[in-house]
CSV table of C-alpha atoms in Angstrom, one decimal:
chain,number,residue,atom,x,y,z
F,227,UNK,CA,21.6,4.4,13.4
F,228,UNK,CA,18.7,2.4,14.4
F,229,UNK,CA,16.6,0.2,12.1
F,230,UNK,CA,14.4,-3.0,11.3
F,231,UNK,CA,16.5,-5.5,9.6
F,232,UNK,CA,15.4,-9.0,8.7
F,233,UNK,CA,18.3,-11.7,8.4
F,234,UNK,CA,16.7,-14.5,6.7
F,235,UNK,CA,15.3,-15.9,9.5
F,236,UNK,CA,14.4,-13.3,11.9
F,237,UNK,CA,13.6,-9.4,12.3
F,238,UNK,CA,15.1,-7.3,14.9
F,239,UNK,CA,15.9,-3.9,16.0
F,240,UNK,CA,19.3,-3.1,15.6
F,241,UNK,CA,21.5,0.5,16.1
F,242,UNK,CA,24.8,-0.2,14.0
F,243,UNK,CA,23.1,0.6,10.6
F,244,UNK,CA,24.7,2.8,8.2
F,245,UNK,CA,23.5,4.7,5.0
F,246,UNK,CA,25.0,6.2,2.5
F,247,UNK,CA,25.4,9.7,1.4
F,248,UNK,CA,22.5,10.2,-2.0
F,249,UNK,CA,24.5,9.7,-5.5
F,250,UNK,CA,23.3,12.2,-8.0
F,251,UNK,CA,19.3,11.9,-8.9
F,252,UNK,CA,18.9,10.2,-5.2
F,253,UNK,CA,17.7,12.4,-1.7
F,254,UNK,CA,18.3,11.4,1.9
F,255,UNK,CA,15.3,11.4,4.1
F,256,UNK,CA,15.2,11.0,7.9
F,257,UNK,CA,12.3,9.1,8.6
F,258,UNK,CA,9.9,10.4,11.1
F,259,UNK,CA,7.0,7.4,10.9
F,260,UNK,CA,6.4,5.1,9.1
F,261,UNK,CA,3.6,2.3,8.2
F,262,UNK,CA,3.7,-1.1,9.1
F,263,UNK,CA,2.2,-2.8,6.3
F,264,UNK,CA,1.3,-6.3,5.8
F,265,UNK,CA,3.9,-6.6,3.0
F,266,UNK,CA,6.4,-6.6,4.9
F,267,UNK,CA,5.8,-9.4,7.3
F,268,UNK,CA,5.1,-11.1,4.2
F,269,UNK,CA,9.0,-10.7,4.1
F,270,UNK,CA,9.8,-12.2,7.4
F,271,UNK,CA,7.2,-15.2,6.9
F,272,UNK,CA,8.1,-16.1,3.3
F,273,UNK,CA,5.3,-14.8,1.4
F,274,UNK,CA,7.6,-12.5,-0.4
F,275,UNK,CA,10.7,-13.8,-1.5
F,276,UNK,CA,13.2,-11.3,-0.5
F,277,UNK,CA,17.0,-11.8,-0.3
F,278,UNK,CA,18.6,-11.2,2.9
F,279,UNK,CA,19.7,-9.2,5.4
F,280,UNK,CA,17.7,-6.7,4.7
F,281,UNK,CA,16.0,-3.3,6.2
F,282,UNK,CA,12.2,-3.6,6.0
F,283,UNK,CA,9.4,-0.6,5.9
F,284,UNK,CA,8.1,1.1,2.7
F,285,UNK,CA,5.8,2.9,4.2
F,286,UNK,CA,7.2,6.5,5.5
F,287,UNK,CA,7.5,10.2,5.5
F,288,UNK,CA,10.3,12.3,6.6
F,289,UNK,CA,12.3,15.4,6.3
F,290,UNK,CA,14.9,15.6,3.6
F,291,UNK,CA,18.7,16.2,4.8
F,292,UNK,CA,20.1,16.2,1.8
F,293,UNK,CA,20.0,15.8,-1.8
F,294,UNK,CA,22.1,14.2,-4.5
F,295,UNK,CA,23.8,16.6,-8.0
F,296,UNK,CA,20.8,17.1,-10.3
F,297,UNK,CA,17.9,17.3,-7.3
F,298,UNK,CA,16.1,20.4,-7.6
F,299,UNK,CA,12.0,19.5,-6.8
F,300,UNK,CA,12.9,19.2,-3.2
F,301,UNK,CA,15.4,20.6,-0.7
F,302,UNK,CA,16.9,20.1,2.5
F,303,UNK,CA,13.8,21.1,5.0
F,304,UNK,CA,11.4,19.9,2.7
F,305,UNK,CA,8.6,17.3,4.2
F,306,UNK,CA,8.1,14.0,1.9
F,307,UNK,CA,5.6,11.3,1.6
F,308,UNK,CA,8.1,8.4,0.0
F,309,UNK,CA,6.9,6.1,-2.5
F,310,UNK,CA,7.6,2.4,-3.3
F,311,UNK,CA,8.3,3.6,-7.1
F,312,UNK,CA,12.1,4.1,-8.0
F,313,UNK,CA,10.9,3.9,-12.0
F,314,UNK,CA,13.9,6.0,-14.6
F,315,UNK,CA,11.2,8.3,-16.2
F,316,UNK,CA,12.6,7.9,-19.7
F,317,UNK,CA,11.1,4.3,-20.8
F,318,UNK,CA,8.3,4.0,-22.6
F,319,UNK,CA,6.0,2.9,-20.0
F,320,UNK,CA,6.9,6.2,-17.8
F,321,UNK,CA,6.4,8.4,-21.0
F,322,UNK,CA,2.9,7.1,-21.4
F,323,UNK,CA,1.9,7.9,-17.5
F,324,UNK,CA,2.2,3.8,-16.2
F,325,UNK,CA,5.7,4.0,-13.9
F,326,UNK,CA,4.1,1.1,-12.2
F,327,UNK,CA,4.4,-0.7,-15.5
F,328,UNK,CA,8.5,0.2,-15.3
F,329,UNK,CA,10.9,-2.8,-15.3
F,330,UNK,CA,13.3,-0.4,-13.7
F,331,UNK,CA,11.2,-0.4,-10.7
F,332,UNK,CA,10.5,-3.8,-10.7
F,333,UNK,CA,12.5,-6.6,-8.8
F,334,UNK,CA,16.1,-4.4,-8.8
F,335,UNK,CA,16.8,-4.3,-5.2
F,336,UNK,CA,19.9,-1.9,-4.0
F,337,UNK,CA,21.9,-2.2,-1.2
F,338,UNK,CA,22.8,1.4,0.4
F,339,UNK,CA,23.0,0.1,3.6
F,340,UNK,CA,26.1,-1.0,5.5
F,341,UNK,CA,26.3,-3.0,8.9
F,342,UNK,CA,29.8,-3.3,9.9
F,343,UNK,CA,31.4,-4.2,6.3
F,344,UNK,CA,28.1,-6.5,5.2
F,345,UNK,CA,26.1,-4.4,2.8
F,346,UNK,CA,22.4,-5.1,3.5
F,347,UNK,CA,19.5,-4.7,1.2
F,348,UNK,CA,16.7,-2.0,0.9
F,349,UNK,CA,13.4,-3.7,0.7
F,350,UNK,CA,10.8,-2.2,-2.0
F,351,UNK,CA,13.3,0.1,-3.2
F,352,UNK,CA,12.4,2.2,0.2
F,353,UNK,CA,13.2,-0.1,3.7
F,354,UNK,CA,11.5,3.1,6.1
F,355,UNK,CA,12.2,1.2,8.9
F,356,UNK,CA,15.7,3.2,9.5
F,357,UNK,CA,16.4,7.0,11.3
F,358,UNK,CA,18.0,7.6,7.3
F,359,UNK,CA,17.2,6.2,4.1
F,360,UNK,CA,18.0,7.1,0.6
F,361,UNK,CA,15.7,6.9,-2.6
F,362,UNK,CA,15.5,7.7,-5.9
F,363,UNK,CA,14.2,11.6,-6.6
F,364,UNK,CA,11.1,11.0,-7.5
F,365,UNK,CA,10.4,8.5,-5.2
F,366,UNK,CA,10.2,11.5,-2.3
F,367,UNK,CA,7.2,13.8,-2.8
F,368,UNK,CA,6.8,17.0,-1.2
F,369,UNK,CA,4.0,17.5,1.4
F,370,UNK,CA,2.7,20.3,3.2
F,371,UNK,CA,3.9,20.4,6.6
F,372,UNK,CA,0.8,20.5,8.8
F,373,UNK,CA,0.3,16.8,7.8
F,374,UNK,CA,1.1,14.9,10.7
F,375,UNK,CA,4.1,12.7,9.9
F,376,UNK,CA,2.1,9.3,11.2
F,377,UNK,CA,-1.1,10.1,9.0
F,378,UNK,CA,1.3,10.8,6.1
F,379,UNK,CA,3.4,8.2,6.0
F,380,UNK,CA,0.6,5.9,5.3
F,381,UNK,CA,0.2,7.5,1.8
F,382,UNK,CA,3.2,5.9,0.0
F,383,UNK,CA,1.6,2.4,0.5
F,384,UNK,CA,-1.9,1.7,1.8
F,385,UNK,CA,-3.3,4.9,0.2
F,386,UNK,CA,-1.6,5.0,-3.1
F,387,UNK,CA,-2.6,1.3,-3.3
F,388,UNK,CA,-6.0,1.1,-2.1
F,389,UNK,CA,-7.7,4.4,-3.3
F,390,UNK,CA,-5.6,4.3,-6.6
F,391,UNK,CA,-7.3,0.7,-7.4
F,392,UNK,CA,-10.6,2.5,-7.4
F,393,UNK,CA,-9.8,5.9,-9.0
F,394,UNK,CA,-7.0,4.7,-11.5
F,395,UNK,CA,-7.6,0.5,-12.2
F,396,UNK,CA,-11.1,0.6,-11.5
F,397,UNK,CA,-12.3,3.4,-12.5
F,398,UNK,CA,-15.5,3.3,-10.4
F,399,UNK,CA,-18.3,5.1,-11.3
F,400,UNK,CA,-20.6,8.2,-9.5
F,401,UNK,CA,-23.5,5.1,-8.5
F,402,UNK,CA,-21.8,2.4,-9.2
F,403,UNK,CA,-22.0,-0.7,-6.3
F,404,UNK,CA,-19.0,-1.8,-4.9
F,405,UNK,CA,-17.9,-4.9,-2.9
F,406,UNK,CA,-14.6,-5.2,-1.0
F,407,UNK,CA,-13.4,-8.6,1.0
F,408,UNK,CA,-10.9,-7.8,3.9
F,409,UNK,CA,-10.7,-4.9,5.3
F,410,UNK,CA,-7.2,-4.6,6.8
F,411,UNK,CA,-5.7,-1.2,5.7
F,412,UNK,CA,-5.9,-1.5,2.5
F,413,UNK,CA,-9.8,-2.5,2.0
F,414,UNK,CA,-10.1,0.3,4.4
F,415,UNK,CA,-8.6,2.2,1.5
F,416,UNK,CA,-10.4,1.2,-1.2
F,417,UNK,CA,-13.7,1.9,1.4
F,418,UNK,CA,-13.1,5.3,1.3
F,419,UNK,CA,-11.9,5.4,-2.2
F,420,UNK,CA,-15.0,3.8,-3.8
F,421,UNK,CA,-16.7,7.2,-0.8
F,422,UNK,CA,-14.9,9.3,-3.0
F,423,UNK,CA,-16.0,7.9,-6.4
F,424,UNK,CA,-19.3,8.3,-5.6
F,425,UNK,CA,-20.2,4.5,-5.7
F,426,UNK,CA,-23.9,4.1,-4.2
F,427,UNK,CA,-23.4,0.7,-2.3
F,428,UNK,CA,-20.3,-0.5,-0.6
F,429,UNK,CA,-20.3,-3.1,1.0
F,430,UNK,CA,-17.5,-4.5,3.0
F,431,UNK,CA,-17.1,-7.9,3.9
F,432,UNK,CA,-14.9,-9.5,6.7
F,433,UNK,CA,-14.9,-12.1,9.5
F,434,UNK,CA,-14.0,-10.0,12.2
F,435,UNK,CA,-17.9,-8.1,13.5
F,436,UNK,CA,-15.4,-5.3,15.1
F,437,UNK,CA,-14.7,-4.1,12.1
F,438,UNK,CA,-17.9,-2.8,11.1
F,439,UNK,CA,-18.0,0.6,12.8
F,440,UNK,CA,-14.3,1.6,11.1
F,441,UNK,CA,-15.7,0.1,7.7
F,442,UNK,CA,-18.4,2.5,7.5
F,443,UNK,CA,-16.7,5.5,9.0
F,444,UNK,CA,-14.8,5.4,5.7
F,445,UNK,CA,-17.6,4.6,3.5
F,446,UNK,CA,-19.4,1.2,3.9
F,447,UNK,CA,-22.8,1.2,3.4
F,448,UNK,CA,-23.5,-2.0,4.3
F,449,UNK,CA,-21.0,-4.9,6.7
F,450,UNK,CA,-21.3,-8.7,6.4
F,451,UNK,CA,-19.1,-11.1,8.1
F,452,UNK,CA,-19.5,-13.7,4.8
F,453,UNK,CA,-19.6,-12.8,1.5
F,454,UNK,CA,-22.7,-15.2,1.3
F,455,UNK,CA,-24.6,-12.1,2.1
F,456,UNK,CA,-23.6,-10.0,-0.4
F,457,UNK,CA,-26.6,-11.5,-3.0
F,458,UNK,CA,-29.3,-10.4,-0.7
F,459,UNK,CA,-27.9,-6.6,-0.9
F,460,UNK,CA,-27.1,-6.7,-4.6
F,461,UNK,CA,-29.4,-9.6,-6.0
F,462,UNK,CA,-27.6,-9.4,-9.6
F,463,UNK,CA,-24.2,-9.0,-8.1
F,464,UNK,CA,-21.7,-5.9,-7.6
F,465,UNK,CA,-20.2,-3.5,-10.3
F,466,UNK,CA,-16.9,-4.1,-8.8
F,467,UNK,CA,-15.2,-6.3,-5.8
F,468,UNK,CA,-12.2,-5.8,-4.7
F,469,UNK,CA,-10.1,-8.9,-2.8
F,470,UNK,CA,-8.2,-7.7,-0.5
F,471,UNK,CA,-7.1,-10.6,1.7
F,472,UNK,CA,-4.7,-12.7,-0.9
F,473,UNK,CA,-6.4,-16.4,-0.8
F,474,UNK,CA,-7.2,-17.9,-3.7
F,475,UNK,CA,-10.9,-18.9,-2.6
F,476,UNK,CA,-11.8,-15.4,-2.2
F,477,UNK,CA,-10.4,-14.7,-5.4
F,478,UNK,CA,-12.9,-17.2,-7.0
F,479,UNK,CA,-15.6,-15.5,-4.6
F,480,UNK,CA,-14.7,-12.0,-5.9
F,481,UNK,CA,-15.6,-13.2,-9.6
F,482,UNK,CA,-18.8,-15.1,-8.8
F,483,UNK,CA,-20.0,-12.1,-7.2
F,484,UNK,CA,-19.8,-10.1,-9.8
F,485,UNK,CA,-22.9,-8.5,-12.0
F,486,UNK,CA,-22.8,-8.1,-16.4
F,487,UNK,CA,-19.7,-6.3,-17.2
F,488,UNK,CA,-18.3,-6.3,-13.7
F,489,UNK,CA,-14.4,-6.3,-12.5
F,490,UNK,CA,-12.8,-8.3,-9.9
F,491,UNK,CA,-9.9,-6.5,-8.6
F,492,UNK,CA,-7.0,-8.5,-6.8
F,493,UNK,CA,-5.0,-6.5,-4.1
F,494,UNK,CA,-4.1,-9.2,-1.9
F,495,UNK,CA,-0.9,-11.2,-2.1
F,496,UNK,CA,-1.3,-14.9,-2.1
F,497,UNK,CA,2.1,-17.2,-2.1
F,498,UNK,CA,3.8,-16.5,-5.2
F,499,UNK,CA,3.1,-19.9,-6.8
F,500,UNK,CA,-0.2,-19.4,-5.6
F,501,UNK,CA,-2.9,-20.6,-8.5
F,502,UNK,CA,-7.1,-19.5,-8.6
F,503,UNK,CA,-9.8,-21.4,-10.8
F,504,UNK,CA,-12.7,-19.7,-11.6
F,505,UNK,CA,-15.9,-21.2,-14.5
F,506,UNK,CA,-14.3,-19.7,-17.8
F,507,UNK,CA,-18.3,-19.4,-18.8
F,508,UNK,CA,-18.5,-16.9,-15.7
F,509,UNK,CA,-16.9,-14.4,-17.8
F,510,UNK,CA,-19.0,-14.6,-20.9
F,511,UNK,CA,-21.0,-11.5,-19.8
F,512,UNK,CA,-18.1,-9.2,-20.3
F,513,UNK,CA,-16.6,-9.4,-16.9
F,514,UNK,CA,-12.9,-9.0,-15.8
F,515,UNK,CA,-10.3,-9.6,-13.8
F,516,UNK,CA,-7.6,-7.4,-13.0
F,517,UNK,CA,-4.2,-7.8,-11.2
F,518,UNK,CA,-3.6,-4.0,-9.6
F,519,UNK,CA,0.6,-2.9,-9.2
F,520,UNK,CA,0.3,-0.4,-6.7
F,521,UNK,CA,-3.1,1.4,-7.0
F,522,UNK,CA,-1.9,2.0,-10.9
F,523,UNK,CA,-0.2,4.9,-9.5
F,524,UNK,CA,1.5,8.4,-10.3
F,525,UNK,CA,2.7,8.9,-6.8
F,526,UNK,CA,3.4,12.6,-7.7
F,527,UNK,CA,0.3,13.6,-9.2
F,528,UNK,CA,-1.6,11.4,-6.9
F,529,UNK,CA,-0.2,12.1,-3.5
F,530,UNK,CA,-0.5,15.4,-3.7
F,531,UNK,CA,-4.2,14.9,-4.7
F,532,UNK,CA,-4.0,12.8,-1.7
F,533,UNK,CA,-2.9,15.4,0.6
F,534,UNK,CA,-5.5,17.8,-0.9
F,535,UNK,CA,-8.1,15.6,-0.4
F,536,UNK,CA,-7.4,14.9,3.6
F,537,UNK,CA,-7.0,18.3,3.9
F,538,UNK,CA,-10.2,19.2,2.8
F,539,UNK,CA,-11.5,16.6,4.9
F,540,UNK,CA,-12.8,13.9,2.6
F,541,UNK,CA,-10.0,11.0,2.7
F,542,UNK,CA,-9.2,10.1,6.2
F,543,UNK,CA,-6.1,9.1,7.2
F,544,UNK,CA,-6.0,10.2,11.1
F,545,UNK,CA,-8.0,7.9,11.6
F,546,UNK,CA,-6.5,4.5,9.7
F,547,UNK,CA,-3.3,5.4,12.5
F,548,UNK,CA,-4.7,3.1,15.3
F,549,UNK,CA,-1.4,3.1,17.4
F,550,UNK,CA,2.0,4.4,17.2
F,551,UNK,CA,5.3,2.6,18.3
F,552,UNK,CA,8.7,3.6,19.1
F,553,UNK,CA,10.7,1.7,16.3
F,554,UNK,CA,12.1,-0.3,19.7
F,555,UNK,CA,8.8,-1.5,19.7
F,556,UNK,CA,8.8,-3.2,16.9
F,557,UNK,CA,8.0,-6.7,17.6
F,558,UNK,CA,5.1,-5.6,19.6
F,559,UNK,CA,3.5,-3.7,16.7
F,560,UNK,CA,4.5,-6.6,14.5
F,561,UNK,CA,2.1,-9.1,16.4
F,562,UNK,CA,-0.7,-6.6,16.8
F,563,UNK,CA,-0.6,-6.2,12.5
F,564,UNK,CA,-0.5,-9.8,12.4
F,565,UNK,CA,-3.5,-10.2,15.0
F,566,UNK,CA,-5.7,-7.8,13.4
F,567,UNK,CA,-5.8,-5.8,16.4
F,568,UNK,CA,-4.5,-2.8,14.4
F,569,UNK,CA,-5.6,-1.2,11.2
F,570,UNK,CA,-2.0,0.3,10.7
F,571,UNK,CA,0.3,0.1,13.2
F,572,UNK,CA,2.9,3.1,12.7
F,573,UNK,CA,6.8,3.0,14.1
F,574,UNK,CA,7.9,6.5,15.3
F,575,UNK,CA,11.6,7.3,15.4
């Protein structure tokens, strides 16, 4: 079968991929789209550490073929949104609602994939880049089928992340003012998150001036191409700012733009030895910062929230699909991420 696999030094497209069948408590999931998210070029460039070879993607949805003994919240038929999250539901940071917060789903990468006789990793416990993948149960949530598989698959990463940092880290607040630097897909997230909060003033900041009609279709209420700005819309600085980018400088910017009892929020991913400063006497006035696993997310309470919510028409995710590729196609959609010329970029199979 075909898939995305990175060897250490390159990715490629390659058809002689093989999965195996699901082991009891695991479902196989044929992949119908699937996100391409910034993470994993991270991958191929060495921003993530990663070991190698390895089958990229954690951003999908699908159709489950099959299940493994034990199985019994989804069937063969069923459409899934798949998460990042293979957590074991019995430790004590699953029984008190934080699977993010699992060490089982934390830095245990599997190898169900075969090329020839070389077993080859699954990246984020997911790799959606393949016709066939197999997760852990509750990493595949069932969806309703009349969301389209390209607007769904960008639930299990961008969504989750972004719109959980606001509803389940933040916590933001019905008129509360909100300031988010970068908006790739997931500040578009967190946009449209902090929409759905209720936040009175968002304001999104990035370099790029094309962005600013997207940004406030999903909930900006103000653009600047600088955070320099951002004083002259909230003089006493912003309830909560989100960085969304992953460099250390506008890290330091997020906390220094910050108001009395305000959060910074770090989404981006900076190199791993990557370190931030900030004035220590900055944070006096009971202000935080706050690393953010994966939107602090329940992916199967919260993607079928999700779900609701777009299908009631108040979180958009039509519209964060800017172009779909055939999975051969790969490389192309790869340098259109990395160019910004595309909010998401989505692989088809």
């Amino acid at each position: 079968m075909r898939g995305v696999v990175f060897d250490g030094k390159r990715a490629e497209v390659v058809d002689d991929l093989v999965v195996r069948d699901p082991a009891p408590g695991e479902v196989l999931v044929a992949v119908s789209a699937a996100g391409l998210c910034h993470s994993d070029l991270s991958v191929v460039d060495g921003t993530i550490p990663f070991p190698a070879p390895v089958v990229l993607g954690h951003e999908g949805a699908g159709v489950v073929e099959a299940v493994g003994a034990g199985v019994t919240h989804v069937v063969p038929g069923d459409h899934v949104a798949l998460s990042t999250l293979a957590n074991c539901g019995t430790c004590a940071e699953c029984d008190r609602g934080r699977p993010t917060m699992c060490r089982w789903a934390i830095g245990r990468p599997g190898q169900p994939f075969t090329r020839g006789e070389r077993p080859v990793y699954q990246f984020a416990s997911n790799s959606a880049f393949a016709e066939r993948t197999v997760v852990k149960a509750v990493q595949a949530v069932r969806i309703p089928k009349d969301v389209p598989p390209a607007s769904a698959a960008l639930i299990g990463c961008g969504v989750l992340t972004g719109v959980g940092a606001v509803l389940n880290r933040a916590r933001v607040d019905h008129g509360e003012s909100v300031v988010v630097i970068g908006t790739g897909g997931i500040g578009l997230n967190v946009l449209q998150g902090a929409r759905i909060a209720g936040a009175s003033r968002i304001v999104a900041v990035d370099a790029n001036p094309a962005k600013e009609a997207v940004t406030r279709r999903f909930g900006a209420t103000h653009f600047l191409t600088s955070a320099e700005g951002v004083r002259e819309v909230l003089p006493t600085g912003a309830d909560h700012v989100f960085e969304c980018v992953g460099r250390v400088e506008l890290i330091r910017q997020a906390i220094d733009l910050l108001d009395r009892h305000g959060q910074a929020v770090l989404l981006g991913v900076p190199p791993a030895a990557a370190e931030a400063s900030f004035r220590v006497s900055s944070l006096y006035l009971d202000k935080s910062v706050l690393g953010c696993r994966y939107g602090s997310s329940r992916p199967q309470r919260d993607i079928a929230l999700y779900t609701d919510l777009y299908r009631e028409g108040r979180l958009l995710l039509d519209e964060l699909v800017t172009r779909t590729y055939p999975v051969e196609d790969f490389g192309k959609a790869a340098a259109d991420a990395e160019a910004g010329r595309v909010a998401r970029a989505v692989l088809t199979f």
